[in-house]
Amino acid sequence: MTLGSPIALAKKQISSLQGYSLLVGRAFASLLTPPHYWGDIFIQADSIGVGSLPIVVLTGFFTGCVLALQSAVSLKQFGAISMTGTLVSLSMMKELGPVLTGLMVSGRNASGMASELGSMQVTEQIDAMRALGVDPVRKLVTPRILATVGMLFFLTILSDTVGVLGGGLVAVGLLGLNASSYFHSTYRALQYADVVQGLTKPLFFGFIIASVGTYFGISTKGGTQGVGRATTQAVVVSSVLIIVIDFLISRTMIGIFGR
Amino acid sequence: MPDTPKTDISSGKPADNGPVLVFDNVSIAFDDHRVLENISFSIHPGETCVLLGPAGSGKSVLMKIANGLVKPDTGSVKVFGEEITTMSEVQLFKMRQRVGMVFQESALFDSMDVEDNIAYRLNEEGVSEDESHKRVQEVLNFVLLGQAIDKFPSELSGGMRRRVSIARAIVTNPDFILYDSPTGGLDPITSTTIVELVVKQRDVAHTTALMITHRLQDAFTLATHRYDEQAGTMKVIPDGAVDESTTFLVLNEGKIVFTGKTLDLTHSEDTWIKAYLA
Ligand SMILES: Nc1ncnc2c1ncn2[C@@H]1O[C@H](COP(=O)(O)OP(=O)(O)OP(=O)(O)O)[C@@H](O)[C@H]1O
Ligand SMILES: [Mg+2]
């Protein structure tokens, strides 16, 4: 790859942003008119939701474990080791659950979408679809966005839950805390604002994963190498966007709810 | 989005008897590389236009423009009398329902079997399963691939894929077919089978067509043969006559160098054409 002039680079970035916005606009517009491909939504929901269960459960569980372990060390210094449950549940619910699940699913599914649609693009299957009178945005992009948003929501709840369980296992088994007071404190720690924040994030993250993954897939150029490039870019861009948007949502929510 | 008025797509006839495809001063460039320059021609109902030209002369791009898959930079393209360069993608889908297209590399859906590939458009239109199975079987027999119905594209040879692709394009009896190099990279025997399919489609269904080919031999087979329905094969037109509905369009470096009938082409005095045909 050669370094182009900054103006050419800026032009390219702006035109990708324009392409991305157009794609997202068309994906939403296609919700308003028939036909709807319900079957494709279910197939995608199955592959994204059920397929991601193992990695989401594993990461959620061990994140909860390590969170309890690490926070107990610090909390002990203040004689506040009984706060472990509060810390684990707040961290999981507001930050680690949504973000880690988002990153995991992005690694697994944004890449999958980009490579699948990218291969279809370079072998002209997308053009063939258009030639056969089927809108690829309606058929390929919209179902993936809907399925990812829906599934990431539930996967995040699952990740939060197993995180708290994992934390509990460490707190009780290794740190010798009382089980009922641990779980009581995890539950009592959560307020309405925390739950809203924790459940809003996966909706945005799911949208980012699917829209970025399909965008890079559909705009793939340049053969199999292009497919590889699109896959990498999809994961990088969606992961970075997840972290950035996470900050923005947190800031907004704290502005609204004060915590 | 406002509903566009419904055109009668089931009647199987063009809305009028005007040309099926008209290019008027069409030009397109990809990043400063001018691929087509001021292309103007038209194709009339029942005509089979053969598009010739060296590799990279812009034939595939021209065909994609004709189906609205690529938008030209300037110029006007009319399909069935309607301007398509200004149409939205949704309006284009209506137009494409009457057009079949065979891609240069077949472009079959590789995660679907042959039946689902061919029935793609039928399923989309909500045709019942029995009816669609029947029509897929019919069209597969037409392309002599009856036994391949439950195979996947990766299990087929190049020539078989090309024929599945033709089957997919003709299963809905389109009014206009675009064939992009249907014989490219195939042996002479398979090529002849495919040309015979094109001739059959031309003489039995009288479908208007635009066909790209690299093989002059195929182009001339098309011009000098006629399908004999009784015998079930194509036969040479006697007395050295040529099929009147076959026309030629020759592109070179993005410009039209010839357009006209078979005999005009073979008798052309143009040095480049003479060299190309030689
Ligand atoms: N999407 C595209 N982006 C950039 N350039 C393109 C694109 N499609 C085609 N071109 C260029 O347009 C020119 C014509 O391509 P086209 O595929 O129409 O050639 P062709 O006449 O079909 O060749 P062949 O006989 O080998 O199939 C080529 O130089 C190609 O590089
Ligand atoms: Mg070509």
XYZ file of C-alpha atoms and ligand atoms in Angstrom:
569
model
C 0.000 0.000 0.000
C 1.306 3.471 -0.854
C 0.730 6.589 1.148
C -1.614 8.818 -0.830
C -2.007 12.539 -0.440
C -3.909 13.636 2.693
C -6.678 15.079 0.544
C -7.215 11.793 -1.293
C -7.239 9.998 2.043
C -9.792 12.395 3.519
C -11.931 12.046 0.410
C -11.836 8.287 0.759
C -12.799 8.417 4.447
C -15.681 10.765 3.746
C -16.964 8.615 0.928
C -16.835 5.496 3.158
C -18.742 7.365 5.831
C -21.286 8.375 3.219
C -21.533 4.791 1.977
C -21.977 3.544 5.523
C -24.720 6.066 6.288
C -26.528 5.206 3.074
C -26.380 1.510 3.886
C -27.741 2.056 7.387
C -30.466 4.343 6.055
C -31.534 1.778 3.489
C -31.436 -1.022 6.062
C -33.890 0.895 8.244
C -36.043 2.047 5.346
C -36.490 -1.562 4.269
C -38.171 -2.257 7.617
C -41.068 -0.082 6.539
C -42.030 -1.920 3.355
C -42.487 -5.600 2.484
C -41.041 -8.112 1.797
C -39.494 -8.968 5.173
C -37.141 -11.915 5.425
C -38.189 -13.347 8.798
C -36.541 -16.669 8.044
C -33.182 -14.986 7.612
C -33.589 -13.146 10.916
C -34.060 -16.469 12.716
C -31.127 -18.116 10.969
C -28.907 -15.181 11.914
C -30.251 -15.039 15.474
C -29.399 -18.696 15.826
C -25.898 -18.322 14.474
C -25.144 -15.149 16.445
C -27.024 -15.942 19.654
C -26.681 -19.660 20.164
C -23.310 -19.772 18.441
C -21.839 -17.153 20.769
C -23.156 -18.729 23.989
C -19.978 -20.594 24.963
C -17.565 -17.691 24.545
C -19.926 -15.234 26.218
C -20.532 -17.510 29.193
C -16.833 -18.259 29.598
C -15.660 -14.656 29.362
C -18.462 -13.430 31.618
C -17.766 -16.060 34.240
C -14.021 -15.572 34.460
C -14.318 -11.806 34.338
C -16.574 -12.015 37.408
C -14.046 -14.308 39.108
C -11.059 -12.102 38.508
C -13.027 -8.985 39.402
C -13.855 -10.430 42.836
C -10.275 -11.533 43.348
C -8.703 -8.204 42.423
C -11.200 -5.945 44.133
C -10.989 -7.938 47.385
C -7.275 -7.078 47.588
C -7.943 -3.352 47.403
C -11.079 -3.414 49.495
C -9.297 -5.290 52.263
C -7.000 -2.303 52.809
C -10.039 -0.230 53.707
C -11.612 -3.022 55.697
C -14.435 -3.044 53.193
C -14.127 -6.588 51.894
C -17.866 -7.071 52.344
C -18.332 -4.574 49.484
C -16.970 -7.119 46.987
C -20.445 -8.108 45.815
C -21.434 -4.494 45.193
C -18.324 -3.856 43.137
C -18.641 -6.991 41.074
C -22.282 -6.460 40.206
C -21.935 -2.764 39.376
C -18.860 -3.351 37.213
C -20.415 -6.269 35.384
C -23.776 -4.630 34.840
C -22.594 -1.209 33.717
C -19.328 -1.855 31.925
C -17.727 -5.236 31.644
C -20.798 -7.264 30.727
C -21.856 -5.106 27.773
C -18.360 -4.203 26.558
C -16.778 -7.643 26.791
C -19.789 -9.345 25.255
C -19.778 -6.716 22.507
C -16.082 -7.250 21.815
C -16.429 -11.030 21.810
C -19.398 -11.006 19.456
C -17.650 -8.428 17.304
C -14.621 -10.689 16.968
C -16.794 -13.611 16.120
C -19.632 -12.127 14.080
C -18.473 -8.815 12.583
C -15.660 -10.818 11.010
C -18.042 -13.573 9.942
C -20.422 -11.113 8.297
C -17.638 -9.218 6.544
C -16.071 -12.373 5.137
C -19.374 -13.942 4.107
C -20.732 -10.852 2.364
C -17.256 -10.003 1.071
C -16.941 -13.389 -0.641
C -20.401 -12.940 -2.099
C -19.389 -9.513 -3.379
C -16.171 -10.615 -5.083
C -17.838 -13.632 -6.720
C -20.619 -11.334 -8.032
C -23.281 -13.120 -5.975
C -24.477 -9.777 -4.641
C -24.875 -8.463 -8.184
C -26.604 -11.703 -9.137
C -29.013 -11.163 -6.273
C -29.775 -7.657 -7.501
C -30.174 -8.967 -11.045
C -32.708 -11.472 -9.715
C -34.712 -8.640 -8.213
C -33.726 -9.081 -4.564
C -32.406 -6.149 -2.580
C -29.195 -7.331 -0.862
C -29.627 -4.716 1.869
C -33.076 -6.029 2.705
C -32.060 -9.667 2.418
C -28.591 -9.600 3.996
C -28.074 -6.441 6.031
C -31.390 -5.794 7.793
C -31.790 -9.342 9.178
C -28.233 -9.279 10.528
C -28.749 -5.943 12.259
C -32.027 -7.010 13.867
C -30.682 -10.384 14.934
C -27.469 -8.969 16.396
C -29.232 -6.220 18.348
C -31.730 -8.698 19.792
C -29.228 -11.403 20.585
C -26.564 -9.139 22.057
C -29.174 -7.823 24.499
C -29.815 -11.305 25.882
C -26.193 -12.383 25.724
C -25.264 -9.354 27.816
C -27.837 -10.201 30.470
C -26.445 -13.722 30.511
C -22.893 -12.457 30.785
C -23.847 -10.161 33.707
C -25.478 -13.070 35.473
C -22.659 -15.564 35.119
C -20.198 -12.798 36.032
C -21.935 -12.243 39.337
C -22.037 -16.007 39.871
C -18.343 -16.352 39.098
C -17.565 -13.504 41.478
C -19.654 -15.241 44.099
C -17.782 -18.476 43.651
C -14.461 -16.728 44.250
C -15.796 -14.592 47.102
C -17.243 -17.571 48.923
C -14.772 -20.262 47.937
C -11.477 -18.388 48.044
C -12.101 -15.299 50.135
C -14.355 -16.925 52.682
C -17.190 -14.384 52.422
C -20.713 -15.273 53.446
C -22.715 -16.415 50.402
C -26.034 -14.857 51.278
C -24.527 -11.483 52.158
C -22.530 -11.516 48.879
C -25.582 -12.118 46.741
C -27.639 -9.739 48.820
C -25.119 -6.970 48.244
C -24.891 -7.649 44.493
C -28.623 -7.282 44.272
C -28.921 -4.259 46.537
C -26.176 -2.399 44.717
C -28.115 -2.088 41.489
C -30.348 0.886 40.955
C -32.697 1.691 38.118
C -30.096 3.893 36.391
C -27.501 1.104 36.395
C -29.882 -1.351 34.828
C -30.958 1.114 32.142
C -27.355 1.895 31.338
C -26.367 -1.745 31.250
C -29.224 -2.685 28.956
C -28.973 0.288 26.598
C -25.377 -0.412 25.704
C -25.870 -3.801 24.016
C -28.520 -2.295 21.747
C -25.980 0.182 20.377
C -23.138 -2.337 20.322
C -25.223 -4.891 18.429
C -26.081 -2.265 15.870
C -22.413 -1.292 15.494
C -21.267 -4.902 15.059
C -23.794 -5.798 12.375
C -23.767 -2.528 10.455
C -19.970 -2.276 10.375
C -19.557 -5.989 9.560
C -22.032 -5.906 6.690
C -20.745 -2.553 5.417
C -17.181 -3.805 5.081
C -18.477 -7.015 3.546
C -20.638 -5.350 0.938
C -18.018 -2.780 -0.015
C -15.255 -5.386 -0.449
C -13.023 -4.841 -3.460
C -10.118 -6.808 -4.829
C -10.592 -10.554 -4.657
C -9.733 -12.852 -1.773
C -7.162 -10.399 -0.446
C -9.906 -7.825 -0.284
C -12.061 -10.230 1.724
C -9.252 -10.676 4.238
C -8.808 -6.932 4.486
C -12.520 -6.343 4.933
C -12.676 -8.928 7.714
C -9.821 -7.373 9.660
C -11.152 -3.859 9.208
C -14.619 -4.895 10.328
C -13.303 -6.271 13.620
C -10.957 -3.356 14.249
C -13.473 -0.651 13.430
C -16.375 -2.252 15.295
C -14.246 -2.931 18.395
C -12.902 0.603 18.527
C -16.359 2.038 17.918
C -17.773 -0.088 20.744
C -15.272 1.363 23.212
C -15.791 4.922 22.007
C -19.582 4.665 22.006
C -19.391 3.022 25.439
C -17.723 6.156 26.751
C -20.330 8.405 25.106
C -23.274 6.403 26.446
C -21.773 6.305 29.943
C -21.221 10.055 29.859
C -24.768 10.703 28.679
C -26.340 8.349 31.203
C -24.349 9.789 34.070
C -25.481 13.201 32.875
C -29.096 12.078 32.944
C -29.252 9.904 36.058
C -26.340 11.282 38.033
C -24.658 7.861 38.457
C -41.889 5.631 -0.289
C -44.743 6.110 -2.816
C -45.902 3.014 -4.602
C -44.813 2.985 -8.223
C -47.604 2.124 -10.646
C -47.734 -1.597 -11.285
C -46.495 -2.632 -14.699
C -47.909 -5.807 -16.111
C -44.912 -8.084 -15.776
C -46.832 -11.290 -16.336
C -48.023 -10.486 -19.847
C -44.620 -11.540 -21.210
C -44.670 -8.849 -23.884
C -42.843 -5.542 -23.970
C -45.105 -2.600 -23.255
C -44.723 -1.400 -26.838
C -42.994 -2.479 -29.991
C -40.187 0.018 -29.687
C -36.617 -1.076 -29.019
C -35.999 -3.235 -25.949
C -32.687 -1.582 -25.152
C -31.409 1.829 -26.180
C -28.018 3.266 -25.251
C -27.627 6.938 -26.062
C -24.196 8.533 -25.663
C -23.315 6.434 -22.635
C -19.917 6.978 -21.029
C -18.377 5.643 -17.852
C -14.962 5.921 -16.216
C -13.479 4.175 -13.170
C -10.986 6.484 -11.400
C -9.870 8.394 -14.520
C -9.842 5.208 -16.600
C -12.400 5.747 -19.349
C -14.024 2.368 -19.911
C -16.900 3.270 -22.230
C -17.051 6.380 -24.397
C -20.169 7.716 -26.124
C -21.805 4.368 -26.728
C -25.052 4.508 -28.724
C -26.966 1.541 -30.116
C -30.326 -0.154 -29.780
C -31.725 -3.675 -29.727
C -35.182 -4.419 -31.118
C -37.685 -7.054 -29.994
C -36.739 -10.558 -31.140
C -33.206 -9.503 -31.984
C -30.150 -11.358 -30.669
C -27.260 -8.948 -30.538
C -23.757 -10.414 -30.323
C -21.279 -8.195 -28.502
C -17.680 -8.799 -29.543
C -14.445 -7.197 -28.496
C -11.020 -7.892 -27.032
C -10.590 -8.557 -23.299
C -10.973 -5.437 -21.213
C -12.837 -3.501 -23.881
C -15.753 -2.843 -21.535
C -18.252 -5.510 -22.597
C -19.161 -6.692 -19.102
C -19.465 -3.130 -17.874
C -21.803 -2.331 -20.767
C -23.977 -5.316 -19.852
C -24.121 -4.326 -16.196
C -25.185 -0.844 -17.233
C -27.952 -2.378 -19.348
C -29.328 -4.104 -16.253
C -28.922 -1.077 -14.003
C -26.277 -2.797 -11.849
C -23.813 -0.030 -12.666
C -24.785 3.580 -13.290
C -23.120 5.347 -16.238
C -21.505 8.724 -15.670
C -23.342 10.327 -18.563
C -25.845 9.338 -21.228
C -29.215 7.691 -21.269
C -30.178 4.021 -21.121
C -33.725 2.934 -21.901
C -34.971 -0.582 -21.209
C -38.476 -1.444 -22.466
C -38.819 2.243 -23.289
C -38.137 3.415 -19.748
C -35.159 5.494 -18.708
C -33.238 3.480 -16.117
C -30.324 5.759 -15.266
C -32.536 7.891 -13.050
C -34.459 5.006 -11.480
C -34.120 4.152 -7.808
C -33.001 0.634 -6.883
C -36.598 -0.241 -5.971
C -37.857 0.787 -9.406
C -34.995 -1.110 -11.003
C -36.153 -4.332 -9.324
C -39.434 -4.030 -11.250
C -37.553 -3.649 -14.531
C -35.187 -6.533 -13.709
C -38.105 -8.907 -13.220
C -38.376 -8.940 -17.011
C -34.656 -9.392 -17.612
C -32.565 -12.542 -17.189
C -28.824 -12.292 -16.751
C -26.038 -14.878 -17.055
C -22.868 -13.649 -15.352
C -19.396 -14.158 -16.781
C -18.328 -16.315 -13.818
C -21.830 -17.813 -13.388
C -22.256 -16.136 -9.941
C -24.297 -19.019 -8.538
C -25.161 -18.826 -4.834
C -22.581 -21.255 -3.510
C -24.388 -22.074 -0.287
C -27.546 -23.212 -2.102
C -28.123 -26.296 -4.200
C -28.969 -26.154 -7.897
C -32.714 -26.287 -7.287
C -32.681 -23.343 -4.840
C -30.406 -21.389 -7.146
C -32.738 -21.770 -10.094
C -35.881 -21.309 -8.026
C -34.473 -18.204 -6.321
C -36.695 -15.798 -8.179
C -39.707 -18.139 -8.101
C -39.429 -18.431 -4.310
C -39.128 -14.680 -4.145
C -42.337 -14.282 -6.131
C -44.122 -16.710 -3.817
C -44.656 -19.469 -6.396
C -45.833 -22.662 -4.654
C -43.275 -25.371 -3.943
C -44.809 -27.931 -6.314
C -45.087 -25.454 -9.151
C -41.558 -24.174 -8.652
C -40.149 -27.722 -8.472
C -41.911 -28.538 -11.727
C -40.549 -25.469 -13.462
C -37.022 -26.063 -12.180
C -37.168 -29.634 -13.481
C -38.415 -28.384 -16.864
C -35.749 -25.770 -17.259
C -33.021 -28.175 -16.106
C -34.127 -30.586 -18.797
C -33.980 -27.710 -21.260
C -30.305 -27.169 -20.388
C -29.734 -30.963 -20.287
C -28.864 -31.107 -16.597
C -31.879 -32.987 -15.218
C -29.815 -35.168 -12.893
C -27.955 -32.325 -11.179
C -30.916 -30.865 -9.295
C -29.682 -31.509 -5.752
C -25.990 -30.832 -6.309
C -24.138 -27.809 -4.958
C -22.319 -25.414 -7.336
C -18.938 -26.555 -5.997
C -19.761 -30.092 -7.165
C -20.356 -28.999 -10.759
C -17.962 -28.496 -13.656
C -17.534 -25.045 -15.176
C -19.745 -25.897 -18.129
C -22.468 -27.286 -15.880
C -22.364 -24.155 -13.735
C -22.746 -22.028 -16.852
C -25.825 -24.044 -17.815
C -27.316 -23.763 -14.315
C -26.741 -20.045 -14.574
C -28.589 -19.989 -17.903
C -31.399 -22.019 -16.353
C -31.647 -19.535 -13.490
C -31.886 -16.670 -15.979
C -34.581 -18.205 -18.184
C -36.787 -19.966 -15.610
C -39.146 -16.987 -15.350
C -39.371 -16.598 -19.159
C -37.848 -13.123 -19.243
C -38.471 -10.782 -22.180
C -34.812 -9.906 -22.465
C -31.735 -12.015 -21.691
C -28.175 -10.854 -21.122
C -25.525 -13.547 -21.601
C -22.027 -12.571 -20.456
C -19.531 -14.877 -22.167
C -21.593 -18.048 -21.709
C -18.966 -20.072 -23.575
C -15.857 -18.490 -22.060
C -13.183 -20.982 -21.052
C -15.108 -24.032 -22.213
C -14.198 -26.762 -24.657
C -15.653 -26.549 -28.210
C -18.207 -29.321 -27.601
C -19.660 -27.777 -24.443
C -19.553 -24.353 -26.100
C -21.612 -25.660 -28.975
C -24.151 -27.108 -26.532
C -24.464 -23.705 -24.911
C -24.709 -21.836 -28.207
C -27.430 -24.291 -29.164
C -29.312 -23.264 -26.009
C -29.042 -19.638 -27.023
C -30.243 -20.439 -30.540
C -33.118 -22.471 -29.069
C -34.087 -19.601 -26.815
C -33.937 -17.240 -29.807
C -35.922 -19.384 -32.262
C -38.368 -21.126 -29.922
C -39.134 -18.463 -27.321
C -38.173 -15.497 -29.565
C -36.550 -13.773 -26.627
C -34.574 -10.604 -27.232
C -30.979 -11.081 -26.174
C -27.587 -9.486 -25.822
C -24.739 -11.992 -25.842
C -21.077 -11.322 -25.150
C -18.591 -13.765 -26.577
C -14.870 -14.043 -27.183
C -15.265 -16.859 -29.640
C -16.028 -15.602 -33.145
C -16.847 -19.168 -34.021
C -19.768 -19.121 -31.563
C -20.967 -15.825 -32.942
C -21.023 -17.209 -36.472
C -22.659 -20.457 -35.373
C -25.390 -18.309 -33.898
C -25.786 -16.389 -37.156
C -25.725 -19.378 -39.490
C -27.890 -21.860 -37.574
C -31.559 -22.153 -36.816
C -33.253 -24.346 -34.255
C -35.253 -27.194 -35.731
C -37.964 -28.051 -33.240
C -38.917 -31.325 -34.949
C -35.383 -32.647 -34.924
C -34.597 -31.108 -31.543
C -31.229 -29.750 -32.660
C -29.942 -26.706 -34.464
C -29.317 -26.959 -38.188
C -27.299 -24.906 -40.648
C -29.451 -22.447 -42.536
C -29.275 -23.659 -46.171
C -27.703 -21.756 -49.104
C -25.247 -19.889 -46.914
C -28.004 -17.582 -45.690
C -27.831 -16.012 -42.236
C -30.349 -15.501 -39.461
C -31.839 -12.041 -39.916
C -32.532 -11.475 -36.223
C -28.843 -11.792 -35.299
C -26.910 -8.521 -35.211
C -23.388 -7.601 -34.172
C -21.826 -4.934 -32.028
C -18.046 -4.726 -31.815
C -16.308 -2.774 -29.060
C -12.677 -1.781 -28.913
C -11.131 0.283 -26.127
C -14.502 1.521 -24.992
C -15.737 2.637 -28.394
C -18.095 1.026 -30.861
C -16.195 0.056 -34.001
C -19.012 -1.803 -35.717
C -22.729 -2.245 -35.486
C -24.890 -4.045 -38.029
C -25.814 -7.384 -39.596
C -23.674 -10.463 -40.076
C -22.856 -9.908 -43.740
C -21.926 -6.258 -43.181
C -19.448 -7.428 -40.578
C -17.856 -10.114 -42.715
C -17.606 -7.717 -45.652
C -16.305 -4.803 -43.620
C -13.367 -2.908 -45.140
C -12.186 -1.561 -41.779
C -8.595 -2.707 -41.197
C -9.002 -3.241 -37.441
C -12.134 -5.353 -37.932
C -10.460 -7.361 -40.689
C -7.553 -8.068 -38.374
C -9.888 -8.930 -35.494
C -11.919 -11.345 -37.604
C -8.889 -12.951 -39.171
N -15.869 -2.199 -10.719
C -14.823 -1.768 -11.436
N -13.942 -0.910 -10.880
C -12.895 -0.440 -11.581
N -12.627 -0.786 -12.835
C -13.452 -1.646 -13.440
C -14.591 -2.185 -12.780
N -15.248 -3.008 -13.621
C -14.527 -2.979 -14.766
N -13.448 -2.172 -14.672
C -12.481 -1.906 -15.747
O -13.184 -1.708 -16.922
C -12.506 -2.267 -18.026
C -13.453 -3.132 -18.814
O -13.849 -4.232 -18.022
P -14.884 -5.319 -18.540
O -15.054 -6.281 -17.430
O -16.089 -4.652 -19.062
O -14.083 -5.977 -19.721
P -14.622 -7.085 -20.710
O -14.726 -6.473 -22.048
O -15.830 -7.729 -20.163
O -13.391 -8.077 -20.668
P -13.421 -9.668 -20.742
O -13.589 -9.971 -22.181
O -12.062 -10.057 -20.253
O -14.513 -10.151 -19.897
C -11.321 -3.027 -17.462
O -10.174 -2.251 -17.721
C -11.566 -3.092 -15.985
O -10.366 -2.936 -15.302
Mg -16.229 -9.486 -19.207
